[in-house]
Coordinates of C-alpha atoms in Angstrom, one line a residue:
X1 CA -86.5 -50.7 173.5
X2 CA -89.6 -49.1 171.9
X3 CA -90.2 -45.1 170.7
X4 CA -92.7 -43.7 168.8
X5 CA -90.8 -41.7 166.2
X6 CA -92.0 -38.4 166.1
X7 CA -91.7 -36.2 162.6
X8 CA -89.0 -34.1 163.7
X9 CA -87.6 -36.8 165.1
X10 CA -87.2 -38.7 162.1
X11 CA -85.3 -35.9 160.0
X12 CA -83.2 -33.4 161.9
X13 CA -80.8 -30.7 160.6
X14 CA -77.9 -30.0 162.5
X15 CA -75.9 -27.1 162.3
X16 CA -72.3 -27.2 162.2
X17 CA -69.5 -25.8 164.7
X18 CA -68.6 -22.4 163.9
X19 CA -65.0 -21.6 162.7
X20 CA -62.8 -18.7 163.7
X21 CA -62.3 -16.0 161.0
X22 CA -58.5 -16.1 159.7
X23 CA -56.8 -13.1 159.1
X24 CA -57.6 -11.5 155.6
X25 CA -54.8 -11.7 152.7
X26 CA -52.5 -8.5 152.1
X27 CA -54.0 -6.5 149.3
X28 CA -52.4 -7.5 146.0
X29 CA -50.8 -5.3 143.0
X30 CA -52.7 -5.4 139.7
X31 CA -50.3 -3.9 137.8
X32 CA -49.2 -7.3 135.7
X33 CA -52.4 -7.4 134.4
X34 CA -52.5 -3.7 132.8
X35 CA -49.4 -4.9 130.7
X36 CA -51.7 -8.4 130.0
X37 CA -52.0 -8.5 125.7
X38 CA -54.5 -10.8 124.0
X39 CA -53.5 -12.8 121.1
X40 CA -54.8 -11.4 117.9
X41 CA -57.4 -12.7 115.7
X42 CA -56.5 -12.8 112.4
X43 CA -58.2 -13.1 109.0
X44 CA -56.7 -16.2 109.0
X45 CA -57.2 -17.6 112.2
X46 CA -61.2 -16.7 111.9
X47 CA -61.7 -17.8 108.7
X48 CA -60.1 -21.7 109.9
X49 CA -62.2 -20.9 112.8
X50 CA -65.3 -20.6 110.6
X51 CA -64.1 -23.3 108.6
X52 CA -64.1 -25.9 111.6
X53 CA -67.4 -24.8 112.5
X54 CA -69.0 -25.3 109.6
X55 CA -67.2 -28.8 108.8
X56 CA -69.0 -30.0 112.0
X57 CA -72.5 -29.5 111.1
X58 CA -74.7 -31.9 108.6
X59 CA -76.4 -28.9 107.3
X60 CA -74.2 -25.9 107.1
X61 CA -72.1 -26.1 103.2
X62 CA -68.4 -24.6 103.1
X63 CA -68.7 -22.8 100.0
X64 CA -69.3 -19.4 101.8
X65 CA -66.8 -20.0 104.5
X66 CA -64.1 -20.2 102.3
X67 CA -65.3 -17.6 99.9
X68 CA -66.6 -15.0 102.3
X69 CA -64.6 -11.6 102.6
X70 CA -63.9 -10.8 105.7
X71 CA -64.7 -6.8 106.2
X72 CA -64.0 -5.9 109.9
X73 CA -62.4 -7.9 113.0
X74 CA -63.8 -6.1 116.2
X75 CA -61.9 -7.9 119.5
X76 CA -62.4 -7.1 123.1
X77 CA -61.1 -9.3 125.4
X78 CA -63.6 -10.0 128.7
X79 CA -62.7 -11.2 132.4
X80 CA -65.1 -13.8 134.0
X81 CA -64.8 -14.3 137.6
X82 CA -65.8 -17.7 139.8
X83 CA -66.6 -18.5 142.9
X84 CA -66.6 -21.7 144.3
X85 CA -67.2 -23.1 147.7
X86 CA -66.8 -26.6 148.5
X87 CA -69.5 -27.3 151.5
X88 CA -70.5 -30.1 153.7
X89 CA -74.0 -30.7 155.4
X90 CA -74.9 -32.9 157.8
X91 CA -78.5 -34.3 158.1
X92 CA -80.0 -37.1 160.4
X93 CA -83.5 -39.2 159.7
X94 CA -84.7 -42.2 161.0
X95 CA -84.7 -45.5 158.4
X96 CA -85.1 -49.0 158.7
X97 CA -83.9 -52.7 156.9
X98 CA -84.5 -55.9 157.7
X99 CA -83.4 -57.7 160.9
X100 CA -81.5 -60.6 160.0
X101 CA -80.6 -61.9 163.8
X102 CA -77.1 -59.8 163.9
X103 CA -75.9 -57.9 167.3
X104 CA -77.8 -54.3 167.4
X105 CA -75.7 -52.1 168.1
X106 CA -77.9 -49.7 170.7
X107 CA -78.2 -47.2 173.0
X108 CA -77.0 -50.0 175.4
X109 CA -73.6 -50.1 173.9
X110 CA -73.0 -46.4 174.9
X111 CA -74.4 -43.0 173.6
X112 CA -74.2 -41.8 170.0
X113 CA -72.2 -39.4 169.0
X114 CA -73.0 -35.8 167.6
X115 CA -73.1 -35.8 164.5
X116 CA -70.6 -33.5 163.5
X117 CA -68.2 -35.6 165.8
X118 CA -68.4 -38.5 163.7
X119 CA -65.3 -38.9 161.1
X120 CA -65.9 -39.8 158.1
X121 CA -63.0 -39.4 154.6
X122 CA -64.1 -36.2 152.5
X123 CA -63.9 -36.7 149.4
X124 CA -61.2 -34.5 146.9
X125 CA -62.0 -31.3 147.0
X126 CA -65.0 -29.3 144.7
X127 CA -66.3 -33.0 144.0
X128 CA -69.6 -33.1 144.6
X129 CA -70.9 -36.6 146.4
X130 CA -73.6 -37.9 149.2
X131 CA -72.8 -40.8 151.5
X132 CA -74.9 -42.4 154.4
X133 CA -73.7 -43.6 157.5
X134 CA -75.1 -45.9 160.4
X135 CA -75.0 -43.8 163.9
X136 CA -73.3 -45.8 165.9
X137 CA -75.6 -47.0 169.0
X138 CA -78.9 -45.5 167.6
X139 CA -80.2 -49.1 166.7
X140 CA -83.5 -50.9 167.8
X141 CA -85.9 -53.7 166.9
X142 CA -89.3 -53.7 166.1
X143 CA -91.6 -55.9 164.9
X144 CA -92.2 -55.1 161.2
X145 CA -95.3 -52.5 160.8
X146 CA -96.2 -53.9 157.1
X147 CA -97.0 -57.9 157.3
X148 CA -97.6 -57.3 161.3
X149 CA -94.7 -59.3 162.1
X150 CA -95.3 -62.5 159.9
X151 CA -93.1 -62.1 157.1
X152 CA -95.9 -62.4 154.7
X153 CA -99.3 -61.0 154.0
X154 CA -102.2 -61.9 151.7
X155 CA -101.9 -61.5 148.0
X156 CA -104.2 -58.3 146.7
X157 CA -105.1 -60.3 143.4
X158 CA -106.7 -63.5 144.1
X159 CA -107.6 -62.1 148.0
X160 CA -105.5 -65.5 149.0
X161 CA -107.3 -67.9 146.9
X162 CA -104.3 -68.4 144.5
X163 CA -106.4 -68.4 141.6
X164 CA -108.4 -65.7 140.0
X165 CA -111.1 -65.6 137.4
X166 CA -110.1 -66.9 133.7
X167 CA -110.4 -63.5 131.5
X168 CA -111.2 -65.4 128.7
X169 CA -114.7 -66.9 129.4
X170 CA -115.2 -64.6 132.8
X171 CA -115.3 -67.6 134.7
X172 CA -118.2 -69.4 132.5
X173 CA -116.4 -71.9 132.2
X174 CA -117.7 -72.4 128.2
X175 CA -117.2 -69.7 125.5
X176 CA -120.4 -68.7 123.9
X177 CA -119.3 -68.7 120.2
X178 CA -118.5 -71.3 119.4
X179 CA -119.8 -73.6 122.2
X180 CA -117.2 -75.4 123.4
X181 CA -115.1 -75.6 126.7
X182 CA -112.8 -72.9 127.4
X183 CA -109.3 -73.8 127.0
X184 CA -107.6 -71.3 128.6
X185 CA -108.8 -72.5 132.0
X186 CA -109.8 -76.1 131.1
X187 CA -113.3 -75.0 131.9
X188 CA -112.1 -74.4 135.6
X189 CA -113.8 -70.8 135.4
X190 CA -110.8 -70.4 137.3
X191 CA -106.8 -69.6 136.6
X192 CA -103.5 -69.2 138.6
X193 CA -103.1 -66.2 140.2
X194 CA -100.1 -64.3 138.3
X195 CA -99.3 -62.2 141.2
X196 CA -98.4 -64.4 143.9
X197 CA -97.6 -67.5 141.7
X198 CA -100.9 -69.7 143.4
X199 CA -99.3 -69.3 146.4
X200 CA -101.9 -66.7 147.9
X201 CA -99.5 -64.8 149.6
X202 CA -96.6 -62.9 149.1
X203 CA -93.2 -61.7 151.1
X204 CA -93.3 -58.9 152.7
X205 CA -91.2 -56.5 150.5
X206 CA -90.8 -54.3 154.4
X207 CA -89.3 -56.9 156.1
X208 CA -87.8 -59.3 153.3
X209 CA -89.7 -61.8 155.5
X210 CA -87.5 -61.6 158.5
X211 CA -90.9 -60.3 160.4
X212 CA -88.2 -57.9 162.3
X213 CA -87.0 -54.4 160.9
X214 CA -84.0 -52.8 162.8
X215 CA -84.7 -49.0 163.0
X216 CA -81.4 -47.0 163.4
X217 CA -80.7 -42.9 163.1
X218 CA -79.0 -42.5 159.5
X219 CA -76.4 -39.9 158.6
X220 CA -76.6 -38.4 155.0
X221 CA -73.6 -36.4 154.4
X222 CA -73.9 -33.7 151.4
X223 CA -70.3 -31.9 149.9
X224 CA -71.6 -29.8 147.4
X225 CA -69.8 -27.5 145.1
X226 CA -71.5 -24.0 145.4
X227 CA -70.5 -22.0 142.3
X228 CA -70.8 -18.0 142.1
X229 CA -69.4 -16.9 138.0
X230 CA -69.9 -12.9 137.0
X231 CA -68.7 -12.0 133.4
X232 CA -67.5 -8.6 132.8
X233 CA -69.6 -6.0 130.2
X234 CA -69.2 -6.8 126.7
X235 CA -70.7 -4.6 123.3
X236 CA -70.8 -7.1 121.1
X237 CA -73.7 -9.6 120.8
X238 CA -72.8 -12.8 121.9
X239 CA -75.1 -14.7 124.2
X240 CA -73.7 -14.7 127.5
X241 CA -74.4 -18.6 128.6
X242 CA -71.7 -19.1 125.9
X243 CA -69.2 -17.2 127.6
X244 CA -70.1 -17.9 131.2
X245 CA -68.8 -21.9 129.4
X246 CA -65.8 -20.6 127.6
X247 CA -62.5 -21.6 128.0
X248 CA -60.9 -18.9 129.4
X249 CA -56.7 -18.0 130.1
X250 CA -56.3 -18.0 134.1
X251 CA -55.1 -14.6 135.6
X252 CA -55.9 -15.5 138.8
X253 CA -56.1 -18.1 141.3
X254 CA -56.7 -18.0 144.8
X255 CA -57.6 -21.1 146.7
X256 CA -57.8 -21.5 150.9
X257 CA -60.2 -22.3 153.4
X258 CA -61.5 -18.9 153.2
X259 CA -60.9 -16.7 150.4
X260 CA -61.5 -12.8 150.9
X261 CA -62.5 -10.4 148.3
X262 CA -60.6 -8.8 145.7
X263 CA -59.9 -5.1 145.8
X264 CA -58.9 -2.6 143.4
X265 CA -58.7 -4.9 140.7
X266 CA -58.8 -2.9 137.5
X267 CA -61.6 -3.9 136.2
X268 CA -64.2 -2.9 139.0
X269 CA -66.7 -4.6 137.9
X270 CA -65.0 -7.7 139.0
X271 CA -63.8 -6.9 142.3
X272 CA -67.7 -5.8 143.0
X273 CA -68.7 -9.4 142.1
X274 CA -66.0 -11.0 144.2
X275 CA -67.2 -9.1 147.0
X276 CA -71.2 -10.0 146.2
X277 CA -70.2 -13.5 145.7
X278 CA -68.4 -14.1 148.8
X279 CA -71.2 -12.9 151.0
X280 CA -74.1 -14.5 148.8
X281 CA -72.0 -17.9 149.8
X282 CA -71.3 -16.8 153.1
X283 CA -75.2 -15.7 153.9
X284 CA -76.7 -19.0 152.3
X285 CA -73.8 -21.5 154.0
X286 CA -73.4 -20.0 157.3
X287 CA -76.2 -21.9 159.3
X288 CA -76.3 -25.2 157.5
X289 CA -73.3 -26.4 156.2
X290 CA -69.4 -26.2 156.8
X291 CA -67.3 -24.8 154.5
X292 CA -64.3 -26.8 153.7
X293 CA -62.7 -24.5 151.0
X294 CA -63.0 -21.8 148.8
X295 CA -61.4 -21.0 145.7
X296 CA -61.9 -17.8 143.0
X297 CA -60.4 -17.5 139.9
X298 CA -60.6 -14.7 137.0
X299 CA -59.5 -15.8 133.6
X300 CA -59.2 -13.8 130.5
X301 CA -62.2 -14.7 127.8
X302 CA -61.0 -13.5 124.6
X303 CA -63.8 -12.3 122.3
X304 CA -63.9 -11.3 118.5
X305 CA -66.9 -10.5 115.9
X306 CA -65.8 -11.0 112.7
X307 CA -68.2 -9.1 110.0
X308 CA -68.0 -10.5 106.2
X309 CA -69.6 -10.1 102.8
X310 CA -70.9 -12.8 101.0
X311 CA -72.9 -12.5 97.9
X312 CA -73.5 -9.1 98.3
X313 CA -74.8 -9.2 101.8
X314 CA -73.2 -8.4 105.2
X315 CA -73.1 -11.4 107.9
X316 CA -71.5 -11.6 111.7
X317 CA -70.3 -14.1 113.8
X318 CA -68.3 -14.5 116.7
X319 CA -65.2 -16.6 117.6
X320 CA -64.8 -16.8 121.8
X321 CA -62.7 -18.8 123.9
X322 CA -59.1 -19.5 123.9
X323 CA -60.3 -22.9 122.3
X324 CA -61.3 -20.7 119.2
X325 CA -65.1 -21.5 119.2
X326 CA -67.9 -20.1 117.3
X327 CA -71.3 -18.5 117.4
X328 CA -72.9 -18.0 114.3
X329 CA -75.9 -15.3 114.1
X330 CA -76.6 -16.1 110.2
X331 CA -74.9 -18.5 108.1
X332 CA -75.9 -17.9 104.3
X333 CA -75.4 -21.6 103.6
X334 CA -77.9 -23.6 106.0
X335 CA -79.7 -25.9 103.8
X336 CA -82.4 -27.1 106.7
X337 CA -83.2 -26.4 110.7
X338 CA -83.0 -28.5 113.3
X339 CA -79.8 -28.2 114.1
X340 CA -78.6 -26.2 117.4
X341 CA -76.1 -23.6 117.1
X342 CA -73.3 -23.8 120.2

């Protein structure tokens, strides 16, 4: 059975099945979290902070971290809120491998199924992965379009003579100075082609010189982890990429098929990004993918600058994360550059 393939044929989107809206979760009570306390950074605490920092970089010394006086500990404590939405899209294209004489499975044997009807295993959940899958009775055989059926074609760098001209004398045969018989080629003029071996052809890389291709509709299946993270204002100076990656306490978890905003959490900041974060994934999935599950989370992000004098100068840096990290601004002993501050 022969088709010409067309462009759309040969990669098609199809939408998924839409799902019935569940009922939305009873609006919760942030009270708990009014009474929620921070641990407290002290002198001590920073300065081992500082301390470890420093120890971990070639070019920073430790003299001023264990010298320095500390002068102020400012703390706030921030709230970072994240989206996620574990999706699945389904696209189909037309591909091709060689035919090695097995049954084909065609439009003979039945007709294929949609593809959202096929079932395939999902993989755990928020792991991102792409697998491809045969359609069942989509299959065909055609004569390969490359070598024209023969399994083989001419070799593009003798032409199919198998040999080419000898580089060394340009096919002379003799080299000028001195005057003698080239010995690369034996005075042939002439040497074995490299590309094809002498043989003056090659195998058709298409076919794998089976002179047959079986064409058959391919399923690629996407799960992709869509991630929506909002962290809450902050006055103190520290770059926000590192706190969007800080290890955070969790406050709140809330996983389901289909999570629904938060309301009236305290902070309202946060409850205005659950809101714009559920519809950004909801606008941007809706017509091309299937959601499989959802799941927000806010988590505590503590923060603290710690100001210190050292050698009659004022210096800041800042100590984020439950996991007590640091982000220096100025470090008074840095004896070259190069190195990146995280």
């Amino acid at each position: 059975m022969d088709r010409d393939l067309s462009d759309e044929d040969r990669h098609q989107i199809f939408f998924p099945p839409l799902e019935a809206p569940g009922r939305p979760q009873d609006q919760r009570c942030w009270s708990w979290f009014l009474e929620h306390r921070v641990p407290v950074v002290t002198e001590e605490v920073a300065r081992e902070a500082l301390l470890s920092f420093v120890n971990s970089k070639c070019c920073y010394g430790s003299a001023a971290a264990g010298d320095l006086v500390i002068r102020e500990l400012k703390q706030q404590a921030l709230c970072r809120y994240r989206l996620e939405t574990f999706s699945e899209s389904r696209i189909s294209e037309w591909t091709f491998q060689p035919f090695t004489n097995h049954s084909v499975d065609g439009p003979q044997r039945g007709t294929s199924p949609r593809l959202w009807d096929i079932k395939v295993q999902v993989p755990p959940m928020f792991q991102e992965d792409t697998r491809k899958f045969q359609v069942p009775h989509s299959s065909l055989v055609k004569e390969c379009h490359k070598c024209h059926g023969r399994g083989r074609y001419k070799c593009s760098g003798c032409h199919g003579a198998g040999t080419v001209r000898c580089p060394s004398c340009s096919g002379a045969k003799r080299k000028a100075k001195p005057a003698r018989r080239c010995q690369m080629c034996s005075g042939s003029g002439r040497r074995r082609c490299s590309t094809c071996s002498g043989r003056g052809n090659k195998t058709c890389a298409t076919c794998k010189g089976e002179k047959k291709l079986l064409h058959f509709i391919q399923l690629v299946i996407a799960w992709k982890n869509n991630l929506f993270e909002f962290v809450s204002e902050h006055q103190l100076d520290c770059p926000g990429e590192l706190l969007a990656k800080a290890r955070g306490e969790i406050l709140f978890k809330d996983e389901n098929t289909m999570v629904y905003p938060i309301v009236d959490f305290p902070l309202r900041d946060i409850s205005l990004a659950s809101q714009r974060g559920i519809a950004e994934h909801s606008a941007a999935l809706a017509s091309r993918a299937r959601v499989l599950q959802q799941r927000q989370t806010i988590e505590l992000v503590p923060l603290t600058e710690v100001r210190y004098w050292y050698q009659g100068k004022t210096y800041v840096y800042y100590i984020y994360g439950t996991d007590h990290r640091v982000y220096v601004v100025d470090y008074p002993e840095k004896y070259c550059c190069g190195c990146t501050i995280l």
